[in-house]
């Protein structure tokens, strides 16, 4: 089931982050994000939250701030479902474009973004720190929304 995030989900979002991300967000980061007006959706499966997406839509531009599926539940279509929800909300809110940043080595995520039509528009050199303390580039993808 796909539903909008609730404040009581935050702890579970941290658990998913810590299981799946190289540099996981803390509880404070999630709280700040929602206080600042970001929107989130979660996937519930087996009666627990197993994945989420967070976006910020401002002045007609959407930014995907986080997308994460617990490793036990990956590659079952949940990431794709969450991104399709983002497209729906971005269209409803009249966003004309959606941006996201991804580590250059995150091949799974890049494959998913390309599959759903995102296009590589730019990169940032040495933007992220890797788990062994090195630096790696960020790739910036974008997708234009259909005008109504
Ligand atoms: C990236 C991520 C969100 C994808 O979520 P997911 O639920 O596993 O993705 P889906 O099952 O919807 O897969 C959709 C597509 O993603 C790609 N993909 C997902 N898992 C993959 C894997 N293990 N191997 C290769 N491709 C994969 C494929 O293109 C797949 O399409 P296909 O099934 O037709 O081949 C998930 O791997 C994740 O949470 N990773 C850790 C956090 C992260 O990297 N977030 C993105 C930060 S920018």
Tab-separated table of N, CA and C and ligand atoms in Angstrom:
chain	number	residue	atom	x	y	z
A	1	UNK	N	0.841	-1.197	0.000
A	1	UNK	CA	0.000	0.000	0.000
A	1	UNK	C	0.881	1.255	0.000
A	2	UNK	N	0.454	2.208	-0.811
A	2	UNK	CA	1.187	3.477	-0.890
A	2	UNK	C	0.376	4.522	-0.135
A	3	UNK	N	0.998	5.225	0.775
A	3	UNK	CA	0.270	6.278	1.510
A	3	UNK	C	1.218	7.415	1.856
A	4	UNK	N	0.611	8.547	2.223
A	4	UNK	CA	1.429	9.714	2.586
A	4	UNK	C	2.131	9.449	3.931
A	5	UNK	N	3.313	9.975	4.066
A	5	UNK	CA	4.081	9.761	5.299
A	5	UNK	C	3.406	10.449	6.484
A	6	UNK	N	3.582	9.854	7.676
A	6	UNK	CA	3.094	10.477	8.915
A	6	UNK	C	4.301	10.682	9.832
A	7	UNK	N	4.143	11.582	10.779
A	7	UNK	CA	5.258	11.884	11.687
A	7	UNK	C	5.731	10.621	12.415
A	8	UNK	N	4.782	9.731	12.722
A	8	UNK	CA	5.119	8.503	13.468
A	8	UNK	C	5.940	7.525	12.615
A	9	UNK	N	6.092	7.801	11.319
A	9	UNK	CA	6.896	6.917	10.449
A	9	UNK	C	8.394	7.221	10.568
A	10	UNK	N	8.746	8.389	11.102
A	10	UNK	CA	10.129	8.863	11.003
A	10	UNK	C	11.176	7.868	11.510
A	11	UNK	N	10.868	7.207	12.641
A	11	UNK	CA	11.856	6.261	13.191
A	11	UNK	C	12.095	5.099	12.243
A	12	UNK	N	11.008	4.627	11.616
A	12	UNK	CA	11.142	3.517	10.653
A	12	UNK	C	11.914	3.978	9.413
A	13	UNK	N	11.747	5.239	9.035
A	13	UNK	CA	12.496	5.763	7.883
A	13	UNK	C	13.998	5.750	8.190
A	14	UNK	N	14.348	6.067	9.430
A	14	UNK	CA	15.765	6.032	9.830
A	14	UNK	C	16.290	4.590	9.766
A	15	UNK	N	15.474	3.638	10.195
A	15	UNK	CA	15.904	2.227	10.170
A	15	UNK	C	16.164	1.783	8.718
A	16	UNK	N	15.277	2.178	7.818
A	16	UNK	CA	15.451	1.815	6.399
A	16	UNK	C	16.720	2.473	5.849
A	17	UNK	N	16.885	3.763	6.175
A	17	UNK	CA	18.085	4.488	5.738
A	17	UNK	C	19.361	3.776	6.167
A	18	UNK	N	19.393	3.421	7.463
A	18	UNK	CA	20.631	2.832	8.004
A	18	UNK	C	20.913	1.479	7.366
A	19	UNK	N	19.859	0.798	6.947
A	19	UNK	CA	20.053	-0.508	6.304
A	19	UNK	C	20.471	-0.365	4.841
A	20	UNK	N	20.098	0.766	4.206
A	20	UNK	CA	20.233	0.819	2.747
A	20	UNK	C	21.188	1.871	2.193
A	21	UNK	N	21.444	2.942	2.946
A	21	UNK	CA	22.178	4.072	2.357
A	21	UNK	C	23.638	4.114	2.800
A	22	UNK	N	24.472	4.657	1.966
A	22	UNK	CA	25.896	4.834	2.301
A	22	UNK	C	26.048	5.898	3.406
A	23	UNK	N	25.333	7.023	3.268
A	23	UNK	CA	25.356	8.074	4.304
A	23	UNK	C	23.927	8.318	4.766
A	24	UNK	N	23.466	7.514	5.729
A	24	UNK	CA	22.046	7.604	6.099
A	24	UNK	C	21.664	8.917	6.768
A	25	UNK	N	20.449	9.374	6.495
A	25	UNK	CA	19.905	10.557	7.162
A	25	UNK	C	19.594	10.203	8.610
A	26	UNK	N	19.757	11.192	9.497
A	26	UNK	CA	19.386	11.018	10.909
A	26	UNK	C	17.914	11.402	11.074
A	27	UNK	N	17.399	11.105	12.253
A	27	UNK	CA	16.017	11.488	12.578
A	27	UNK	C	15.834	12.999	12.432
A	28	UNK	N	16.824	13.759	12.858
A	28	UNK	CA	16.734	15.231	12.794
A	28	UNK	C	16.619	15.706	11.355
A	29	UNK	N	17.321	15.039	10.474
A	29	UNK	CA	17.254	15.458	9.062
A	29	UNK	C	15.840	15.226	8.511
A	30	UNK	N	15.247	14.080	8.849
A	30	UNK	CA	13.869	13.819	8.390
A	30	UNK	C	12.927	14.881	8.963
A	31	UNK	N	13.076	15.161	10.248
A	31	UNK	CA	12.164	16.117	10.894
A	31	UNK	C	12.293	17.503	10.252
A	32	UNK	N	13.542	17.908	10.016
A	32	UNK	CA	13.772	19.236	9.411
A	32	UNK	C	13.175	19.313	8.012
A	33	UNK	N	13.326	18.213	7.312
A	33	UNK	CA	12.841	18.120	5.941
A	33	UNK	C	11.323	18.335	5.858
A	34	UNK	N	10.597	17.650	6.749
A	34	UNK	CA	9.134	17.773	6.716
A	34	UNK	C	8.689	19.132	7.259
A	35	UNK	N	9.428	19.656	8.236
A	35	UNK	CA	9.086	20.987	8.759
A	35	UNK	C	9.257	22.028	7.651
A	36	UNK	N	10.225	21.797	6.775
A	36	UNK	CA	10.506	22.761	5.697
A	36	UNK	C	9.541	22.603	4.512
A	37	UNK	N	8.576	21.699	4.639
A	37	UNK	CA	7.563	21.609	3.588
A	37	UNK	C	7.736	20.484	2.587
A	38	UNK	N	8.678	19.588	2.838
A	38	UNK	CA	8.823	18.448	1.922
A	38	UNK	C	7.640	17.499	2.093
A	39	UNK	N	7.367	16.775	1.028
A	39	UNK	CA	6.259	15.817	1.038
A	39	UNK	C	6.833	14.412	0.956
A	40	UNK	N	6.172	13.457	1.575
A	40	UNK	CA	6.704	12.095	1.542
A	40	UNK	C	5.611	11.056	1.375
A	41	UNK	N	5.992	9.951	0.761
A	41	UNK	CA	5.093	8.791	0.647
A	41	UNK	C	5.862	7.552	1.060
A	42	UNK	N	5.122	6.605	1.624
A	42	UNK	CA	5.756	5.363	2.048
A	42	UNK	C	5.038	4.190	1.412
A	43	UNK	N	5.781	3.096	1.287
A	43	UNK	CA	5.201	1.821	0.849
A	43	UNK	C	5.084	0.951	2.089
A	44	UNK	N	3.894	0.437	2.308
A	44	UNK	CA	3.684	-0.511	3.404
A	44	UNK	C	3.535	-1.902	2.821
A	45	UNK	N	4.244	-2.844	3.425
A	45	UNK	CA	4.177	-4.236	2.960
A	45	UNK	C	4.342	-5.099	4.197
A	46	UNK	N	3.679	-6.214	4.277
A	46	UNK	CA	3.738	-7.050	5.493
A	46	UNK	C	3.476	-6.191	6.740
A	47	UNK	N	2.583	-5.241	6.608
A	47	UNK	CA	2.181	-4.346	7.717
A	47	UNK	C	3.319	-3.506	8.289
A	48	UNK	N	4.350	-3.291	7.470
A	48	UNK	CA	5.369	-2.333	7.923
A	48	UNK	C	5.857	-1.477	6.747
A	49	UNK	N	6.391	-0.318	7.115
A	49	UNK	CA	6.914	0.580	6.083
A	49	UNK	C	8.246	0.016	5.593
A	50	UNK	N	8.355	-0.187	4.274
A	50	UNK	CA	9.569	-0.804	3.723
A	50	UNK	C	10.311	0.119	2.751
A	51	UNK	N	9.677	1.257	2.409
A	51	UNK	CA	10.350	2.179	1.490
A	51	UNK	C	9.656	3.525	1.504
A	52	UNK	N	10.362	4.535	1.001
A	52	UNK	CA	9.780	5.887	1.020
A	52	UNK	C	10.429	6.766	-0.050
A	53	UNK	N	9.711	7.838	-0.347
A	53	UNK	CA	10.276	8.882	-1.221
A	53	UNK	C	9.926	10.232	-0.610
A	54	UNK	N	10.842	11.183	-0.735
A	54	UNK	CA	10.609	12.528	-0.207
A	54	UNK	C	10.916	13.542	-1.303
A	55	UNK	N	9.975	14.463	-1.507
A	55	UNK	CA	10.194	15.481	-2.534
A	55	UNK	C	9.876	16.864	-1.992
A	56	UNK	N	10.504	17.824	-2.611
A	56	UNK	CA	10.220	19.225	-2.293
A	56	UNK	C	9.822	19.892	-3.605
A	57	UNK	N	8.647	20.504	-3.609
A	57	UNK	CA	8.208	21.195	-4.827
A	57	UNK	C	8.131	22.683	-4.515
A	58	UNK	N	8.907	23.448	-5.255
A	58	UNK	CA	8.940	24.902	-5.039
A	58	UNK	C	9.033	25.604	-6.379
A	59	UNK	N	8.328	26.691	-6.488
A	59	UNK	CA	8.283	27.498	-7.716
A	59	UNK	C	8.352	26.652	-9.004
A	60	UNK	N	7.469	25.688	-9.043
A	60	UNK	CA	7.320	24.903	-10.269
A	60	UNK	C	8.396	23.864	-10.517
A	61	UNK	N	9.288	23.665	-9.535
A	61	UNK	CA	10.337	22.653	-9.703
A	61	UNK	C	10.250	21.628	-8.586
A	62	UNK	N	10.323	20.359	-8.958
A	62	UNK	CA	10.328	19.305	-7.957
A	62	UNK	C	11.742	18.789	-7.752
A	63	UNK	N	12.092	18.509	-6.500
A	63	UNK	CA	13.403	17.936	-6.186
A	63	UNK	C	13.183	16.667	-5.385
A	64	UNK	N	13.677	15.550	-5.901
A	64	UNK	CA	13.594	14.314	-5.125
A	64	UNK	C	14.751	14.343	-4.132
A	65	UNK	N	14.414	14.421	-2.854
A	65	UNK	CA	15.451	14.562	-1.815
A	65	UNK	C	15.930	13.204	-1.323
A	66	UNK	N	15.053	12.206	-1.388
A	66	UNK	CA	15.441	10.881	-0.912
A	66	UNK	C	14.478	9.844	-1.484
A	67	UNK	N	15.041	8.709	-1.813
A	67	UNK	CA	14.258	7.553	-2.279
A	67	UNK	C	14.976	6.344	-1.729
A	68	UNK	N	14.263	5.502	-1.004
A	68	UNK	CA	14.965	4.385	-0.375
A	68	UNK	C	14.013	3.227	-0.109
A	69	UNK	N	14.472	2.030	-0.421
A	69	UNK	CA	13.702	0.810	-0.166
A	69	UNK	C	14.593	-0.103	0.675
A	70	UNK	N	14.025	-0.677	1.719
A	70	UNK	CA	14.815	-1.565	2.587
A	70	UNK	C	15.412	-2.697	1.737
A	71	UNK	N	16.690	-3.050	1.969
A	71	UNK	CA	17.344	-4.076	1.138
A	71	UNK	C	16.550	-5.385	1.027
A	72	UNK	N	15.821	-5.771	2.054
A	72	UNK	CA	15.038	-7.022	1.978
A	72	UNK	C	13.890	-6.936	0.981
A	73	UNK	N	13.536	-5.715	0.608
A	73	UNK	CA	12.352	-5.535	-0.251
A	73	UNK	C	12.709	-4.892	-1.585
A	74	UNK	N	13.992	-4.796	-1.882
A	74	UNK	CA	14.381	-4.158	-3.160
A	74	UNK	C	14.119	-5.078	-4.352
A	75	UNK	N	14.106	-4.437	-5.523
A	75	UNK	CA	13.902	-5.108	-6.808
A	75	UNK	C	12.580	-5.863	-6.882
A	76	UNK	N	11.559	-5.275	-6.248
A	76	UNK	CA	10.201	-5.839	-6.344
A	76	UNK	C	9.236	-4.788	-6.869
A	77	UNK	N	9.787	-3.716	-7.426
A	77	UNK	CA	8.922	-2.709	-8.048
A	77	UNK	C	8.527	-1.555	-7.127
A	78	UNK	N	8.985	-1.556	-5.873
A	78	UNK	CA	8.542	-0.499	-4.946
A	78	UNK	C	9.165	0.856	-5.292
A	79	UNK	N	10.439	0.857	-5.664
A	79	UNK	CA	11.091	2.114	-6.038
A	79	UNK	C	10.364	2.763	-7.210
A	80	UNK	N	10.022	1.951	-8.182
A	80	UNK	CA	9.315	2.450	-9.365
A	80	UNK	C	7.938	3.020	-8.982
A	81	UNK	N	7.250	2.311	-8.106
A	81	UNK	CA	5.931	2.764	-7.654
A	81	UNK	C	6.039	4.131	-6.962
A	82	UNK	N	7.047	4.286	-6.140
A	82	UNK	CA	7.231	5.546	-5.415
A	82	UNK	C	7.535	6.687	-6.390
A	83	UNK	N	8.354	6.402	-7.393
A	83	UNK	CA	8.686	7.460	-8.365
A	83	UNK	C	7.463	7.842	-9.206
A	84	UNK	N	6.637	6.853	-9.509
A	84	UNK	CA	5.424	7.170	-10.292
A	84	UNK	C	4.484	8.052	-9.482
A	85	UNK	N	4.490	7.871	-8.161
A	85	UNK	CA	3.693	8.745	-7.290
A	85	UNK	C	4.244	10.176	-7.361
A	86	UNK	N	5.557	10.279	-7.389
A	86	UNK	CA	6.193	11.606	-7.498
A	86	UNK	C	5.726	12.308	-8.780
A	87	UNK	N	5.701	11.560	-9.880
A	87	UNK	CA	5.264	12.169	-11.153
A	87	UNK	C	3.829	12.690	-11.031
A	88	UNK	N	2.984	11.867	-10.405
A	88	UNK	CA	1.573	12.232	-10.262
A	88	UNK	C	1.427	13.520	-9.434
A	89	UNK	N	2.133	13.577	-8.318
A	89	UNK	CA	2.030	14.746	-7.441
A	89	UNK	C	2.630	15.981	-8.120
A	90	UNK	N	3.755	15.784	-8.805
A	90	UNK	CA	4.400	16.916	-9.484
A	90	UNK	C	3.446	17.495	-10.540
A	91	UNK	N	2.757	16.629	-11.244
A	91	UNK	CA	1.802	17.122	-12.254
A	91	UNK	C	0.648	17.852	-11.593
A	92	UNK	N	0.131	17.271	-10.502
A	92	UNK	CA	-0.988	17.920	-9.794
A	92	UNK	C	-0.587	19.304	-9.310
A	93	UNK	N	0.670	19.426	-8.870
A	93	UNK	CA	1.123	20.713	-8.327
A	93	UNK	C	1.754	21.593	-9.398
A	94	UNK	N	1.554	21.206	-10.646
A	94	UNK	CA	1.995	22.015	-11.798
A	94	UNK	C	3.501	22.245	-11.847
A	95	UNK	N	4.262	21.287	-11.343
A	95	UNK	CA	5.718	21.388	-11.497
A	95	UNK	C	6.045	21.113	-12.958
A	96	UNK	N	7.028	21.813	-13.495
A	96	UNK	CA	7.362	21.617	-14.904
A	96	UNK	C	8.562	20.687	-15.070
A	97	UNK	N	9.297	20.485	-13.975
A	97	UNK	CA	10.500	19.651	-14.070
A	97	UNK	C	10.794	19.024	-12.705
A	98	UNK	N	11.397	17.843	-12.739
A	98	UNK	CA	11.815	17.178	-11.492
A	98	UNK	C	13.313	16.906	-11.593
A	99	UNK	N	14.037	17.260	-10.535
A	99	UNK	CA	15.481	17.026	-10.479
A	99	UNK	C	15.823	15.994	-9.406
A	100	UNK	N	16.949	15.345	-9.581
A	100	UNK	CA	17.488	14.492	-8.517
A	100	UNK	C	18.997	14.356	-8.694
A	101	UNK	N	19.641	14.005	-7.594
A	101	UNK	CA	21.097	13.769	-7.600
A	101	UNK	C	21.358	12.351	-7.173
A	102	UNK	N	22.355	11.717	-7.783
A	102	UNK	CA	22.651	10.324	-7.442
A	102	UNK	C	24.158	10.088	-7.546
A	103	UNK	N	24.661	9.222	-6.671
A	103	UNK	CA	26.089	8.862	-6.727
A	103	UNK	C	26.399	8.189	-8.062
A	104	UNK	N	27.531	8.514	-8.625
A	104	UNK	CA	27.896	7.974	-9.937
A	104	UNK	C	28.024	6.445	-9.901
A	105	UNK	N	28.299	5.877	-8.716
A	105	UNK	CA	28.442	4.416	-8.602
A	105	UNK	C	27.125	3.710	-8.265
A	106	UNK	N	26.041	4.456	-8.100
A	106	UNK	CA	24.766	3.839	-7.699
A	106	UNK	C	24.021	3.342	-8.944
A	107	UNK	N	24.532	2.240	-9.489
A	107	UNK	CA	24.041	1.766	-10.785
A	107	UNK	C	22.571	1.350	-10.758
A	108	UNK	N	22.130	0.779	-9.636
A	108	UNK	CA	20.717	0.358	-9.550
A	108	UNK	C	19.791	1.551	-9.667
A	109	UNK	N	20.117	2.587	-8.871
A	109	UNK	CA	19.257	3.768	-8.885
A	109	UNK	C	19.304	4.434	-10.270
A	110	UNK	N	20.492	4.522	-10.847
A	110	UNK	CA	20.629	5.177	-12.162
A	110	UNK	C	19.802	4.421	-13.203
A	111	UNK	N	19.854	3.081	-13.100
A	111	UNK	CA	19.082	2.270	-14.049
A	111	UNK	C	17.584	2.529	-13.898
A	112	UNK	N	17.151	2.654	-12.659
A	112	UNK	CA	15.727	2.937	-12.399
A	112	UNK	C	15.348	4.316	-12.945
A	113	UNK	N	16.175	5.324	-12.684
A	113	UNK	CA	15.841	6.669	-13.141
A	113	UNK	C	15.780	6.723	-14.673
A	114	UNK	N	16.738	6.064	-15.311
A	114	UNK	CA	16.733	6.084	-16.788
A	114	UNK	C	15.510	5.341	-17.319
A	115	UNK	N	15.182	4.239	-16.659
A	115	UNK	CA	14.018	3.443	-17.097
A	115	UNK	C	12.747	4.295	-17.072
A	116	UNK	N	12.665	5.208	-16.087
A	116	UNK	CA	11.460	6.031	-15.956
A	116	UNK	C	11.588	7.363	-16.695
A	117	UNK	N	12.625	7.502	-17.513
A	117	UNK	CA	12.695	8.648	-18.417
A	117	UNK	C	13.544	9.813	-17.964
A	118	UNK	N	14.217	9.705	-16.824
A	118	UNK	CA	15.088	10.803	-16.411
A	118	UNK	C	16.288	10.884	-17.348
A	119	UNK	N	16.753	12.127	-17.556
A	119	UNK	CA	17.905	12.325	-18.430
A	119	UNK	C	19.032	12.998	-17.666
A	120	UNK	N	20.231	12.533	-17.944
A	120	UNK	CA	21.416	13.102	-17.302
A	120	UNK	C	21.629	14.517	-17.823
A	121	UNK	N	21.688	15.498	-16.913
A	121	UNK	CA	21.876	16.871	-17.399
A	121	UNK	C	23.187	17.492	-16.932
A	122	UNK	N	23.757	16.934	-15.851
A	122	UNK	CA	24.964	17.586	-15.319
A	122	UNK	C	25.619	16.684	-14.275
A	123	UNK	N	26.754	17.125	-13.745
A	123	UNK	CA	27.392	16.348	-12.671
A	123	UNK	C	28.111	17.300	-11.723
A	124	UNK	N	28.381	16.832	-10.519
A	124	UNK	CA	29.156	17.612	-9.545
A	124	UNK	C	30.333	16.754	-9.112
A	125	UNK	N	31.510	17.285	-9.338
A	125	UNK	CA	32.741	16.549	-9.052
A	125	UNK	C	32.918	16.356	-7.539
A	126	UNK	N	33.301	15.157	-7.138
A	126	UNK	CA	33.650	14.859	-5.725
A	126	UNK	C	32.600	15.345	-4.729
A	127	UNK	N	31.358	15.176	-5.061
A	127	UNK	CA	30.261	15.726	-4.256
A	127	UNK	C	29.969	14.873	-3.023
A	128	UNK	N	30.079	13.559	-3.175
A	128	UNK	CA	29.743	12.653	-2.071
A	128	UNK	C	31.008	12.035	-1.466
A	129	UNK	N	30.892	11.629	-0.188
A	129	UNK	CA	31.950	10.842	0.448
A	129	UNK	C	31.525	9.376	0.400
A	130	UNK	N	32.469	8.499	0.069
A	130	UNK	CA	32.155	7.067	-0.005
A	130	UNK	C	32.327	6.440	1.383
A	131	UNK	N	31.908	5.177	1.513
A	131	UNK	CA	31.982	4.517	2.831
A	131	UNK	C	33.434	4.365	3.289
A	132	UNK	N	34.406	4.376	2.331
A	132	UNK	CA	35.812	4.274	2.759
A	132	UNK	C	36.516	5.634	2.764
A	133	UNK	N	35.719	6.705	2.786
A	133	UNK	CA	36.290	8.037	2.981
A	133	UNK	C	36.771	8.741	1.721
A	134	UNK	N	36.624	8.105	0.554
A	134	UNK	CA	36.995	8.776	-0.694
A	134	UNK	C	35.839	9.665	-1.174
A	135	UNK	N	36.088	10.331	-2.286
A	135	UNK	CA	35.048	11.200	-2.850
A	135	UNK	C	34.537	10.608	-4.150
A	136	UNK	N	33.264	10.873	-4.457
A	136	UNK	CA	32.741	10.446	-5.755
A	136	UNK	C	31.780	11.498	-6.294
A	137	UNK	N	31.610	11.485	-7.608
A	137	UNK	CA	30.802	12.508	-8.272
A	137	UNK	C	29.311	12.268	-8.050
A	138	UNK	N	28.553	13.339	-8.143
A	138	UNK	CA	27.094	13.242	-8.195
A	138	UNK	C	26.672	13.435	-9.650
A	139	UNK	N	25.714	12.654	-10.094
A	139	UNK	CA	25.096	12.885	-11.400
A	139	UNK	C	23.754	13.550	-11.155
A	140	UNK	N	23.443	14.525	-11.969
A	140	UNK	CA	22.166	15.226	-11.818
A	140	UNK	C	21.269	14.841	-12.991
A	141	UNK	N	20.124	14.300	-12.643
A	141	UNK	CA	19.144	13.890	-13.649
A	141	UNK	C	17.925	14.801	-13.555
A	142	UNK	N	17.224	14.919	-14.670
A	142	UNK	CA	15.995	15.716	-14.673
A	142	UNK	C	14.971	15.075	-15.588
A	143	UNK	N	13.748	15.370	-15.300
A	143	UNK	CA	12.660	14.933	-16.175
A	143	UNK	C	11.637	16.056	-16.297
A	144	UNK	N	11.342	16.445	-17.538
A	144	UNK	CA	10.340	17.483	-17.755
A	144	UNK	C	8.960	16.850	-17.609
A	145	UNK	N	8.053	17.583	-16.998
A	145	UNK	CA	6.683	17.095	-16.833
A	145	UNK	C	5.849	17.502	-18.042
A	146	UNK	N	4.857	16.684	-18.329
A	146	UNK	CA	3.959	16.997	-19.454
A	146	UNK	C	3.129	18.230	-19.110
A	147	UNK	N	3.049	19.151	-20.062
A	147	UNK	CA	2.171	20.302	-19.837
A	147	UNK	C	0.736	19.820	-20.048
A	148	UNK	N	-0.202	20.362	-19.259
A	148	UNK	CA	-1.602	19.913	-19.383
A	148	UNK	C	-2.271	20.532	-20.578
B	1	LIG	C1	17.402	2.578	-5.876
B	1	LIG	C2	16.280	1.869	-5.155
B	1	LIG	C3	15.384	2.904	-4.501
B	1	LIG	C4	15.453	1.063	-6.174
B	1	LIG	O1	14.318	0.559	-5.513
B	1	LIG	P1	13.726	-0.864	-5.881
B	1	LIG	O2	12.432	-1.000	-5.169
B	1	LIG	O3	14.747	-1.900	-5.650
B	1	LIG	O4	13.508	-0.669	-7.435
B	1	LIG	P2	12.457	-1.450	-8.359
B	1	LIG	O5	12.227	-2.819	-7.838
B	1	LIG	O6	11.266	-0.572	-8.524
B	1	LIG	O7	13.292	-1.595	-9.679
B	1	LIG	C5	13.064	-0.796	-10.733
B	1	LIG	C6	14.288	-0.805	-11.637
B	1	LIG	O8	15.429	-0.423	-10.892
B	1	LIG	C7	16.564	-1.153	-11.377
B	1	LIG	N1	17.000	-2.076	-10.309
B	1	LIG	C8	16.487	-2.190	-9.060
B	1	LIG	N2	17.159	-3.123	-8.355
B	1	LIG	C9	18.106	-3.621	-9.172
B	1	LIG	C10	19.124	-4.615	-9.029
B	1	LIG	N3	19.275	-5.299	-7.895
B	1	LIG	N4	19.930	-4.859	-10.074
B	1	LIG	C11	19.787	-4.180	-11.228
B	1	LIG	N5	18.834	-3.239	-11.431
B	1	LIG	C12	18.015	-2.961	-10.428
B	1	LIG	C13	16.080	-1.891	-12.575
B	1	LIG	O9	16.139	-1.039	-13.686
B	1	LIG	C14	14.642	-2.142	-12.216
B	1	LIG	O10	13.845	-2.396	-13.321
B	1	LIG	P3	13.633	-3.909	-13.823
B	1	LIG	O11	13.058	-4.656	-12.658
B	1	LIG	O12	12.686	-3.748	-14.971
B	1	LIG	O13	14.990	-4.402	-14.180
B	1	LIG	C15	16.831	0.852	-4.102
B	1	LIG	O14	17.781	0.029	-4.707
B	1	LIG	C16	17.434	1.524	-2.885
B	1	LIG	O15	16.727	1.893	-1.945
B	1	LIG	N6	18.762	1.673	-2.888
B	1	LIG	C17	19.466	2.259	-1.726
B	1	LIG	C18	19.131	3.727	-1.569
B	1	LIG	C19	19.399	4.496	-2.837
B	1	LIG	O16	20.395	4.265	-3.513
B	1	LIG	N7	18.493	5.437	-3.158
B	1	LIG	C20	18.647	6.292	-4.315
B	1	LIG	C21	19.447	7.471	-3.924
B	1	LIG	S1	19.567	8.613	-5.276
